[in-house]
Short mmCIF file of N, CA and C and ligand atoms in Angstrom, two decimals:
data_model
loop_
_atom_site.label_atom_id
_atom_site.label_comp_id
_atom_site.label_asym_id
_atom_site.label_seq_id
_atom_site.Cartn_x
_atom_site.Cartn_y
_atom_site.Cartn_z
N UNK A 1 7.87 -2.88 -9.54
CA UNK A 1 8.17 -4.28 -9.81
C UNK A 1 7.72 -5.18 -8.66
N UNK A 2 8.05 -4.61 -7.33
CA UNK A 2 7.69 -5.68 -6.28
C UNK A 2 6.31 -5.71 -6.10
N UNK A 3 5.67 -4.22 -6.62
CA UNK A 3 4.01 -4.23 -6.19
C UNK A 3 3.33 -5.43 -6.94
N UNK A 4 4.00 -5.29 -8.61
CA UNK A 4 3.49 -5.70 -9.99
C UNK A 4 3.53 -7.30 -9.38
N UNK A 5 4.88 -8.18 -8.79
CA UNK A 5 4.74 -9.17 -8.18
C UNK A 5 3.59 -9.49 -7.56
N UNK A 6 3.33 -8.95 -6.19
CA UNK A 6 2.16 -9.04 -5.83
C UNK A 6 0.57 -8.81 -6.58
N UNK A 7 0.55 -7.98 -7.12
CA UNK A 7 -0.92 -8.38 -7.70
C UNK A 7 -1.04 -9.22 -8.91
N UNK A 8 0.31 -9.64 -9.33
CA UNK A 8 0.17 -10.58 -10.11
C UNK A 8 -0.04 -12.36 -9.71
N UNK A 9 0.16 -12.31 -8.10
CA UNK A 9 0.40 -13.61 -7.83
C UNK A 9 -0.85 -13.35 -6.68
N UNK A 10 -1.08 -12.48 -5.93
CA UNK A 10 -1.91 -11.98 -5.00
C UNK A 10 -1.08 -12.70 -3.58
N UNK A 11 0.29 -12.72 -3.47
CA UNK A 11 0.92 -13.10 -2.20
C UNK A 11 1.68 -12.47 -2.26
N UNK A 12 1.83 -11.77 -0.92
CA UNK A 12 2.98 -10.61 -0.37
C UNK A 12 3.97 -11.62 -0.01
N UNK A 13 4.96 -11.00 -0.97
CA UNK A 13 6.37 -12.05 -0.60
C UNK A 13 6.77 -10.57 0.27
N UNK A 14 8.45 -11.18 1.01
CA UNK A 14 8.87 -10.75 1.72
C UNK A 14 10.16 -9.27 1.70
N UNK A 15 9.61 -9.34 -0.04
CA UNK A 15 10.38 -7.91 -0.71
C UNK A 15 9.23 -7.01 -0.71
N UNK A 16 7.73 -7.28 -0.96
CA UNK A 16 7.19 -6.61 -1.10
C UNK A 16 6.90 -5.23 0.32
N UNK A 17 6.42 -4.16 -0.51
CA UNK A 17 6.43 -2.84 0.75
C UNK A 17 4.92 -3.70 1.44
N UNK A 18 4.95 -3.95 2.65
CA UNK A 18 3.98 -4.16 3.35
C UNK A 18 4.17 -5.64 4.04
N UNK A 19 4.90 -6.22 3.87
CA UNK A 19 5.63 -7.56 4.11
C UNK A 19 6.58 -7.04 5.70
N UNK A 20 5.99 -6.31 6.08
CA UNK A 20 7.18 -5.60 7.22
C UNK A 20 7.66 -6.45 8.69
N UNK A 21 8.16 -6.81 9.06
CA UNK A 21 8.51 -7.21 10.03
C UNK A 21 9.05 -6.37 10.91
N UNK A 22 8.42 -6.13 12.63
CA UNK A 22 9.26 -4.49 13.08
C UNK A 22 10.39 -5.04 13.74
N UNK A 23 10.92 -3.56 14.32
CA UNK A 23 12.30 -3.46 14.13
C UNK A 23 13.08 -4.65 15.63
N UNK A 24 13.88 -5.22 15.07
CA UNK A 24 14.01 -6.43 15.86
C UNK A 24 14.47 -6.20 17.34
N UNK A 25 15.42 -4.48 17.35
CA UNK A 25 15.76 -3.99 18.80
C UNK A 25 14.84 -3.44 19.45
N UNK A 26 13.20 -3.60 19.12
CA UNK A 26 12.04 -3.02 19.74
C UNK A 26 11.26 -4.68 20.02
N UNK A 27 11.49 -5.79 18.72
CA UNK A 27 10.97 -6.55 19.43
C UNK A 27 11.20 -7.83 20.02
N UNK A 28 12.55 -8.02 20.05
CA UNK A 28 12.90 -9.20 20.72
C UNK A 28 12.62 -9.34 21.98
N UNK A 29 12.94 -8.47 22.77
CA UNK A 29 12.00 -8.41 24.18
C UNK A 29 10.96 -8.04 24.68
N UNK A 30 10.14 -7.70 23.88
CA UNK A 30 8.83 -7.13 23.86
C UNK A 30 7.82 -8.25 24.65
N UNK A 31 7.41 -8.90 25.75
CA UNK A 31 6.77 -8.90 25.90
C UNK A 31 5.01 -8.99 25.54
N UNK A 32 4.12 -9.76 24.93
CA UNK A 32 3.18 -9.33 24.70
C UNK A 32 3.36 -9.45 22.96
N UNK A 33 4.37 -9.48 22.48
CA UNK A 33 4.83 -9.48 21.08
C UNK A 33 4.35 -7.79 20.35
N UNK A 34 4.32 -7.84 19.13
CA UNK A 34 4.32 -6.29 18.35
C UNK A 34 3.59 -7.14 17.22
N UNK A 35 2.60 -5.99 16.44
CA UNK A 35 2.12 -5.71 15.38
C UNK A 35 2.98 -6.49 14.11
N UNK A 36 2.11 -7.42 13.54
CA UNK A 36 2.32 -6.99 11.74
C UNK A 36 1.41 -6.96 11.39
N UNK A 37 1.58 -5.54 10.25
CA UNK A 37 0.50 -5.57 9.32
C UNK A 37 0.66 -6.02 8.23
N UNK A 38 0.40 -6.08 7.10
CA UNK A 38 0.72 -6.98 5.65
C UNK A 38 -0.73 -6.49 5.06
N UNK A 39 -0.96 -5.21 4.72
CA UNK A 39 -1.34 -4.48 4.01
C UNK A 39 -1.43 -3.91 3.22
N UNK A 40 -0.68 -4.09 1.60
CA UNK A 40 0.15 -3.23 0.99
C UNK A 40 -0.90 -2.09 -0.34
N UNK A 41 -2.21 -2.38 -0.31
CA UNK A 41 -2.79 -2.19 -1.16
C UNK A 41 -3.44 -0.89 -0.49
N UNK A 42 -3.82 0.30 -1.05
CA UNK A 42 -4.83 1.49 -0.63
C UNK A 42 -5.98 0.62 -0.68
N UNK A 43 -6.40 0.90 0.31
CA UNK A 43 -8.03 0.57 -0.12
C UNK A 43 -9.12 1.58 0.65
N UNK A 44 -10.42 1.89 1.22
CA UNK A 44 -11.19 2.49 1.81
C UNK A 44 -11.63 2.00 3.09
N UNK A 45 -10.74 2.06 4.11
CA UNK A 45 -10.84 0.40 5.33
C UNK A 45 -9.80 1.18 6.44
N UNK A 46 -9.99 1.15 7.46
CA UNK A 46 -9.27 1.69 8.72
C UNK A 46 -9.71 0.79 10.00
N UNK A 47 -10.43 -0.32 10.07
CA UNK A 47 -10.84 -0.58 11.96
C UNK A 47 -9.32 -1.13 12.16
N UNK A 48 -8.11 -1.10 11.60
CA UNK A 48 -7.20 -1.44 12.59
C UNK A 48 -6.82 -0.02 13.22
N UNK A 49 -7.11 1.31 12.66
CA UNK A 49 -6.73 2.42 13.72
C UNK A 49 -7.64 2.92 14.35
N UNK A 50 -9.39 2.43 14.17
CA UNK A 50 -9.88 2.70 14.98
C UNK A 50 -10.08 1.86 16.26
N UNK A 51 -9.46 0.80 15.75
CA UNK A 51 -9.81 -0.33 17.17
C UNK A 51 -8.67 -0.17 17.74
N UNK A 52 -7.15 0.66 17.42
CA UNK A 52 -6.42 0.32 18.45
C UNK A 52 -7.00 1.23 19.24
N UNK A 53 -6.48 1.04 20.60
CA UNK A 53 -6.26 1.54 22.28
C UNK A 53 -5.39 2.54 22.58
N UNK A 54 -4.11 2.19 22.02
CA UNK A 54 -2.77 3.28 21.87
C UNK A 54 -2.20 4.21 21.12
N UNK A 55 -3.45 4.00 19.99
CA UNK A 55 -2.30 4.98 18.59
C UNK A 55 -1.11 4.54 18.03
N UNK A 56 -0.85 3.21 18.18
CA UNK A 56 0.03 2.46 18.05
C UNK A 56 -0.01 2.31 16.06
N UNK A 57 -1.29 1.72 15.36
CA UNK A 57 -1.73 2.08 14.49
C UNK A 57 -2.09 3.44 14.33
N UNK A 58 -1.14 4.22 13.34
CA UNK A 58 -1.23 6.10 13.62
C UNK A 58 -3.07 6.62 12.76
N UNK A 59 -3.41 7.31 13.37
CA UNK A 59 -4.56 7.84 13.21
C UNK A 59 -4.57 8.33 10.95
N UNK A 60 -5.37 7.58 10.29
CA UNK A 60 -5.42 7.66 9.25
C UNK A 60 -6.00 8.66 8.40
N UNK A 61 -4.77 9.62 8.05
CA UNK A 61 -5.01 11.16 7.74
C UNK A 61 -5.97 10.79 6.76
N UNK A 62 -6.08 9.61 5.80
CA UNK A 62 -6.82 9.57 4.27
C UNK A 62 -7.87 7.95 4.52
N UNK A 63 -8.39 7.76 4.69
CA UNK A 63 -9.28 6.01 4.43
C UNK A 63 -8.59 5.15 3.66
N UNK A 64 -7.99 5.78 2.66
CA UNK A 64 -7.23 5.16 1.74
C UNK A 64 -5.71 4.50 2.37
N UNK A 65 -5.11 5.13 3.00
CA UNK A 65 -3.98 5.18 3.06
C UNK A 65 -3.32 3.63 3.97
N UNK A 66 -2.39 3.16 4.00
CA UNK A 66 -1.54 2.11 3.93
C UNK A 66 -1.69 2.44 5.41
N UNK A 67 -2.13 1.46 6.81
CA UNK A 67 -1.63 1.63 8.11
C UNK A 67 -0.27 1.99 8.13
N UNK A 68 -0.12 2.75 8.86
CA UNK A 68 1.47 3.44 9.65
C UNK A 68 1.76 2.97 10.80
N UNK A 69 2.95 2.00 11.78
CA UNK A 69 2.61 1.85 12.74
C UNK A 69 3.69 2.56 13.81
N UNK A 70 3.15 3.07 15.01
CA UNK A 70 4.14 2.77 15.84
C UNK A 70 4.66 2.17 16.84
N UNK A 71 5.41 1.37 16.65
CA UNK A 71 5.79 -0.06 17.51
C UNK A 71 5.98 0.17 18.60
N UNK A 72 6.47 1.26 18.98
CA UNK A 72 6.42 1.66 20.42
C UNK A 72 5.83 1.74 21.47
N UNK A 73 4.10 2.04 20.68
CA UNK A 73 2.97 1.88 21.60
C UNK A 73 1.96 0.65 21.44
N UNK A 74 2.66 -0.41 20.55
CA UNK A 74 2.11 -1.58 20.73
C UNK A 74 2.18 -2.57 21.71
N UNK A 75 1.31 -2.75 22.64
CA UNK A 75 1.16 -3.41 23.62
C UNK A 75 1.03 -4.73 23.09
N UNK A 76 0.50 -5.18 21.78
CA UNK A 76 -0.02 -6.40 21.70
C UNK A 76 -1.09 -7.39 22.32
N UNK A 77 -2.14 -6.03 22.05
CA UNK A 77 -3.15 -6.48 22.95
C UNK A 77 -4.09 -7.38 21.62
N UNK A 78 -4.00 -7.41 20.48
CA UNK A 78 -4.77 -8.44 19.25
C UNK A 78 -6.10 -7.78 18.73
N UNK A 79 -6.29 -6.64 19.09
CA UNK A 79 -7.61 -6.18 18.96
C UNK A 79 -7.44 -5.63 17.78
N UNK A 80 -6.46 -5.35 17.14
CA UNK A 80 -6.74 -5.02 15.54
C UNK A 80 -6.94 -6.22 15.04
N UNK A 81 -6.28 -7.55 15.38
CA UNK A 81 -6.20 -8.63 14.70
C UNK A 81 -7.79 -9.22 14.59
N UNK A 82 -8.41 -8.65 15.98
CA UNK A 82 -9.77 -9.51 15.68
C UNK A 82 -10.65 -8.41 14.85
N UNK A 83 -10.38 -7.20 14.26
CA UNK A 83 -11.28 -6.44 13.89
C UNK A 83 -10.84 -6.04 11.76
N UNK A 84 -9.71 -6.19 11.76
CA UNK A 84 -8.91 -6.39 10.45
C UNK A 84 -10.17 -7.27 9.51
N UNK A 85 -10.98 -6.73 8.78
CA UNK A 85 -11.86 -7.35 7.51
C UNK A 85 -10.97 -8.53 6.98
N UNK A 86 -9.72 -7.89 6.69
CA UNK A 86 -9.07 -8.47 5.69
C UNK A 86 -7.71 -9.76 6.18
N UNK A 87 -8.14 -9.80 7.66
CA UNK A 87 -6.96 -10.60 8.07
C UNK A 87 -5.64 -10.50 7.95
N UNK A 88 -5.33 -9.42 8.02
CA UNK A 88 -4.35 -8.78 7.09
C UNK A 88 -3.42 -8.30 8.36
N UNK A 89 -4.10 -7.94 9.83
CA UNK A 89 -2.96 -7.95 10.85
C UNK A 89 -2.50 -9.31 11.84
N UNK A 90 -1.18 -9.16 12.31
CA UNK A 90 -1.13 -10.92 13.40
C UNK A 90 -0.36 -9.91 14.67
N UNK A 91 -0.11 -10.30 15.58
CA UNK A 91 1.14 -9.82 16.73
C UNK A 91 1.75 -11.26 16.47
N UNK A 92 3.11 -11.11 16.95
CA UNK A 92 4.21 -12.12 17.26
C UNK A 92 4.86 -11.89 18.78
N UNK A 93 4.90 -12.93 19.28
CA UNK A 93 5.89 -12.84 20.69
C UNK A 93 6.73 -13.64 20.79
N UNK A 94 8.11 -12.90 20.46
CA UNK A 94 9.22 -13.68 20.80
C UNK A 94 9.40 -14.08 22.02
N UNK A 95 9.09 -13.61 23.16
CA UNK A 95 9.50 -14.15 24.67
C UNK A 95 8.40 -15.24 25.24
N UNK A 96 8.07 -15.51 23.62
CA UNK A 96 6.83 -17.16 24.57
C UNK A 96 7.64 -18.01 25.25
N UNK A 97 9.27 -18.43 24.81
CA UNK A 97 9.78 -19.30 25.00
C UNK A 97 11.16 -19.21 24.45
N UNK A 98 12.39 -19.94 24.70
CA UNK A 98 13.29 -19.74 24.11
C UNK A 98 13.71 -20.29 22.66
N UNK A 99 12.59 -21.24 22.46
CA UNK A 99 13.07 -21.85 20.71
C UNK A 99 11.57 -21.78 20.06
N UNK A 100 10.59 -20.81 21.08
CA UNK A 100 9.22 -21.01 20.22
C UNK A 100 8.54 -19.63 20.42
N UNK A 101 7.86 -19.13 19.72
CA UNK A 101 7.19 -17.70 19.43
C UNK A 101 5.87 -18.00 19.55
N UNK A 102 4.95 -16.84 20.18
CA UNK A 102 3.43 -17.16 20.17
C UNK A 102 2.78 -16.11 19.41
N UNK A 103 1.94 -16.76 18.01
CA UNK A 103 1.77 -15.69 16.51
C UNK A 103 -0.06 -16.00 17.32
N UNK A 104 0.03 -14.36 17.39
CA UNK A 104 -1.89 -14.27 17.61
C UNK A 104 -2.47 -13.73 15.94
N UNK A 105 -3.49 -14.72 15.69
CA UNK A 105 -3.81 -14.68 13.99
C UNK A 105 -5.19 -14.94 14.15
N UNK A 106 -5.82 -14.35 13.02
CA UNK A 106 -7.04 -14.18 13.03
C UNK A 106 -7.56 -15.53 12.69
N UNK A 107 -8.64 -15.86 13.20
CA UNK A 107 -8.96 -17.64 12.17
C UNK A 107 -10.81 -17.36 12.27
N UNK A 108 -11.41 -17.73 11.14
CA UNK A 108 -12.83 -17.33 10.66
C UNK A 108 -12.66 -18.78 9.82
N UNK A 109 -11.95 -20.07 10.22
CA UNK A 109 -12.81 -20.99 8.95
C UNK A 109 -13.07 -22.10 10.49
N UNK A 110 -13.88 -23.10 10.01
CA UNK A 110 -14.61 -23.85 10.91
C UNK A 110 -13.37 -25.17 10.40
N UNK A 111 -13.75 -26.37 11.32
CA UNK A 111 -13.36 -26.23 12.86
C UNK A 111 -12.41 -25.11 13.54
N UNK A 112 -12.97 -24.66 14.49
CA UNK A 112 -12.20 -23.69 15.58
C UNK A 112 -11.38 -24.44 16.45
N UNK A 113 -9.99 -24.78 16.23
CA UNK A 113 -9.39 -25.28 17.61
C UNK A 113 -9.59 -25.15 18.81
N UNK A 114 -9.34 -26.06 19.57
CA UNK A 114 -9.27 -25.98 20.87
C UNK A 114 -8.09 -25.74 21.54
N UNK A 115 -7.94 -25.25 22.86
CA UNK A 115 -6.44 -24.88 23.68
C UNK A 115 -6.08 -26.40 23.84
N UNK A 116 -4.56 -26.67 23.42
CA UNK A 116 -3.76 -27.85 23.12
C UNK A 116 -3.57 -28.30 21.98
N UNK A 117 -4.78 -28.29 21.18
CA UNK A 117 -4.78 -28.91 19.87
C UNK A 117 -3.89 -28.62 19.12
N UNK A 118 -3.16 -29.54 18.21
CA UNK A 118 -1.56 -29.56 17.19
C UNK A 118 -2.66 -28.81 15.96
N UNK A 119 -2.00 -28.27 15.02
CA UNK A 119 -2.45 -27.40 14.24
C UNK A 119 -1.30 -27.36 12.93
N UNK A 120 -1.95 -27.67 11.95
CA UNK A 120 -0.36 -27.03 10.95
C UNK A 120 -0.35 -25.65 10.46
N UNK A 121 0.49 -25.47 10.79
CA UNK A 121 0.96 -23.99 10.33
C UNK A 121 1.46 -23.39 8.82
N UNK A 122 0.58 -22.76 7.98
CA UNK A 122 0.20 -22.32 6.65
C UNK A 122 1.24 -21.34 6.64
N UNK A 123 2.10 -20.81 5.63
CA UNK A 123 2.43 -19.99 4.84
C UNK A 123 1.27 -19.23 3.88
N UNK A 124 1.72 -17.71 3.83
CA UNK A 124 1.29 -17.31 2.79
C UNK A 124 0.48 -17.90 1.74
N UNK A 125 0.83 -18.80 1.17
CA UNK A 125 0.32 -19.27 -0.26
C UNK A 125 -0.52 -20.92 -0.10
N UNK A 126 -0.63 -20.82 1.45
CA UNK A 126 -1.23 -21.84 1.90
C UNK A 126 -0.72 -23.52 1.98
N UNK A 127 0.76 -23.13 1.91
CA UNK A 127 1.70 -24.54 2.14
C UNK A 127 1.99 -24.55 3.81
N UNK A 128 1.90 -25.81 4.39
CA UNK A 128 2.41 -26.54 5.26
C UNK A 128 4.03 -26.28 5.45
N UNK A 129 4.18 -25.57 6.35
CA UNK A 129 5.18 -24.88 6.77
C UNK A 129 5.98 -25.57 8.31
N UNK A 130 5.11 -25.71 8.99
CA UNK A 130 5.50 -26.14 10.36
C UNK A 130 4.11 -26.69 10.93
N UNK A 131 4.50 -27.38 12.11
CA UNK A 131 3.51 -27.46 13.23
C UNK A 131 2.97 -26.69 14.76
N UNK A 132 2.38 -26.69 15.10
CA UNK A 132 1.97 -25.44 15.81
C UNK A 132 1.09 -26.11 16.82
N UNK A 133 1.29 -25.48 18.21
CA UNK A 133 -0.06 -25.89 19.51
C UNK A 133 -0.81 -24.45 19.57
N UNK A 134 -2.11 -25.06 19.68
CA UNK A 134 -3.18 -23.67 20.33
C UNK A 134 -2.96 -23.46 21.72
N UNK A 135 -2.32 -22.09 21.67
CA UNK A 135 -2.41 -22.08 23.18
C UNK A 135 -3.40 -21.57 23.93
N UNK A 136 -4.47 -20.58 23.10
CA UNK A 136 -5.45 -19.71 23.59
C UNK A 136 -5.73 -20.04 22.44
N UNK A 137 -7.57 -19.48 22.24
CA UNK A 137 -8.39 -18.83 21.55
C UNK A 137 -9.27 -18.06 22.11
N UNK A 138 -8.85 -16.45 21.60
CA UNK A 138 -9.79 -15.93 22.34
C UNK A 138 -11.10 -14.55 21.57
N UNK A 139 -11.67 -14.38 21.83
CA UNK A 139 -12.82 -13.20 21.09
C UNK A 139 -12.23 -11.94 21.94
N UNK A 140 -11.54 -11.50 21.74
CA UNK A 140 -11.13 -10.26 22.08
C UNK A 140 -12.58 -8.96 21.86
N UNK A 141 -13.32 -9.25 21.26
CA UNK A 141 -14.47 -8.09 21.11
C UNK A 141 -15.89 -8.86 21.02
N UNK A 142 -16.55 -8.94 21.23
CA UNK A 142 -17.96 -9.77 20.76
C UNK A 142 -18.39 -9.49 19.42
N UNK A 143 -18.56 -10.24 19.30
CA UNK A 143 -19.01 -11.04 17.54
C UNK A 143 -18.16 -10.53 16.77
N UNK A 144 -16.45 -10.74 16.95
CA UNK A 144 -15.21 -10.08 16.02
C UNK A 144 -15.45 -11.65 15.51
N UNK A 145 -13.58 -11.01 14.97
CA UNK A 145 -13.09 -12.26 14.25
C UNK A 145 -12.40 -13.16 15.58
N UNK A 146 -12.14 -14.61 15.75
CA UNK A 146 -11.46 -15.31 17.28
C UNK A 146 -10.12 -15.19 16.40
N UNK A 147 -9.49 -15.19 17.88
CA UNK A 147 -7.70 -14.80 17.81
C UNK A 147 -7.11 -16.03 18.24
N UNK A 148 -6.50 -16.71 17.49
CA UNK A 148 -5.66 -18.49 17.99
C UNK A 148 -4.18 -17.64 18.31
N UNK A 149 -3.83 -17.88 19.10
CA UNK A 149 -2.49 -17.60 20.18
C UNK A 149 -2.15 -19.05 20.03
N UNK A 150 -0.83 -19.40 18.81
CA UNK A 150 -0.48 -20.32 18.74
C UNK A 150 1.14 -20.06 18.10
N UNK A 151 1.73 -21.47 18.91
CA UNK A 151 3.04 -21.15 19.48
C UNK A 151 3.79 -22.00 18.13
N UNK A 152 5.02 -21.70 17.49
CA UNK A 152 5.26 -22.05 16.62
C UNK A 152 7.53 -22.02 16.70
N UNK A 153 7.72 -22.64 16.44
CA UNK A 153 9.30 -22.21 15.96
C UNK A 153 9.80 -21.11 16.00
N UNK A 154 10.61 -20.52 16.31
CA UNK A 154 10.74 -19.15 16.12
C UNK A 154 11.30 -19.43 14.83
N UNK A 155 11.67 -19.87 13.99
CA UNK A 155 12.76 -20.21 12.73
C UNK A 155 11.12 -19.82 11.58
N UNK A 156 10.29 -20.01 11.57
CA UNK A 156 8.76 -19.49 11.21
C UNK A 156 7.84 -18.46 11.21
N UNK A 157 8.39 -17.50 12.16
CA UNK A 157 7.82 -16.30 12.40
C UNK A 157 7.27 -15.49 11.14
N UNK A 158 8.26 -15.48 10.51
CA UNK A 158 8.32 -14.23 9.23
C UNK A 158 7.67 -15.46 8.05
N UNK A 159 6.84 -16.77 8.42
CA UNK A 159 6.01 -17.25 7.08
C UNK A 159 4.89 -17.42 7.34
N UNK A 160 4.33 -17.85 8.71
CA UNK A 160 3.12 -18.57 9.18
C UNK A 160 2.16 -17.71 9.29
N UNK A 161 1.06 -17.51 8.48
CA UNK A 161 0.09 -16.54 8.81
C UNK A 161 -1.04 -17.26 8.83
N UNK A 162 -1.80 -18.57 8.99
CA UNK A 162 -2.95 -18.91 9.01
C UNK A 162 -2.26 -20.36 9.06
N UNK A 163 -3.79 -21.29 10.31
CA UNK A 163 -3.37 -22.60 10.27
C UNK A 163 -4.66 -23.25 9.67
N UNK A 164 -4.14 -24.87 9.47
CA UNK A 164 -5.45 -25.67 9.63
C UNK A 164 -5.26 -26.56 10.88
N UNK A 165 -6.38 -27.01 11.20
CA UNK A 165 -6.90 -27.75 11.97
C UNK A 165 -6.71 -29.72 11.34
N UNK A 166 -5.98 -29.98 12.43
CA UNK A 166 -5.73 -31.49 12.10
C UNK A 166 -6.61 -32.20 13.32
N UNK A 167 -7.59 -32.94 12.98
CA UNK A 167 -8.81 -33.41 13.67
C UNK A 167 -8.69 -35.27 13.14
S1 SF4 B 201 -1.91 -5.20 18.85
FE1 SF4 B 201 -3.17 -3.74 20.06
S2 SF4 B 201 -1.77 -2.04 20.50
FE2 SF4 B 201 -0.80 -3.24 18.87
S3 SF4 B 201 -1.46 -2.22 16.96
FE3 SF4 B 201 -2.95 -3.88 17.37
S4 SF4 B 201 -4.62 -2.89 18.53
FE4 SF4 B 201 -2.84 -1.52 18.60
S1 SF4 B 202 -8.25 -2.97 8.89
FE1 SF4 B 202 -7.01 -4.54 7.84
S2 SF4 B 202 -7.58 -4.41 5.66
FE2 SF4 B 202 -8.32 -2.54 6.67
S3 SF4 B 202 -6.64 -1.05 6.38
FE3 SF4 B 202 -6.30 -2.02 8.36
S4 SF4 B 202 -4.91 -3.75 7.93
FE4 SF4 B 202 -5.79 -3.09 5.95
#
């Protein structure tokens, strides 16, 4: 039923298996923030376990198979985020600040923000959710996808997955 949701609407709500948020006593102090993936479909696609560093993303017994993660060895270094086809991974860091989180997200549409620039912050289904500053943009790999390190509400964490650019 929750899958049937999703491919019927093509947005991972927050019942769906792959909608995961990790475990909150691993990441409230985390430093550096932790992994989401929002992957829920098999498909034939792995550079988020070959690009991690740590095994953090577990080594993918099948091509097919759903990333596995373990949060433990996520440093939150974004390098799945810039290598993910499907845009489909972000990190979150709760310790940006005490009332604001810094979501590193993949961004591939033009204009590219700049560091400072106000930004609105997209939900899922592409609604205006909040407002957001760029704090970084960075190419974590040459000729990946660029990673916007942008700081948002913490009350937002679990909706904001892509911004636009207010110019
Ligand atoms: S953020 Fe870095 S360490 Fe964490 S899963 Fe992605 S590539 Fe691995
Ligand atoms: S790289 Fe992205 S689309 Fe491919 S399996 Fe990993 S999370 Fe899914």
């Amino acid at each position: 039923m929750e899958n049937e949701k999703l491919f019927n609407s093509g947005v991972l709500t927050c019942e769906c298996k792959g909608a995961v948020l990790p475990p909150k006593e691993l990441w409230e102090n985390k430093k550096g923030g932790l992994v989401i993936i929002e992957c829920p479909q098999r498909i034939p696609c792995n550079p988020c376990g070959t690009s991690c560093p740590t095994g953090a993303v577990k080594p993918f017994a099948d091509i097919n198979d759903n990333p596995d993660i373990d949060y433990s060895k996520c440093t939150g270094c974004g390098l799945c985020v810039a290598k993910c086809p499907g845009l489909a991974c972000f990190v979150i860091d709760l310790t940006f600040a005490s009332e604001k989180a810094l979501i590193k997200m993949p961004h591939e549409m033009l204009p590219v923000p700049e560091k400072g620039d106000k930004v609105s912050c997209l939900n899922r289904t592409g609604e205006i959710v909040a407002e957001g500053i760029v704090e970084s943009v960075v190419e974590p790999l040459k000729d990946s996808t660029k990673v916007l390190h942008v700081s948002v509400d913490k009350k937002y964490v679990d909706q904001v997955r892509a911004v636009r650019v207010v110019k």
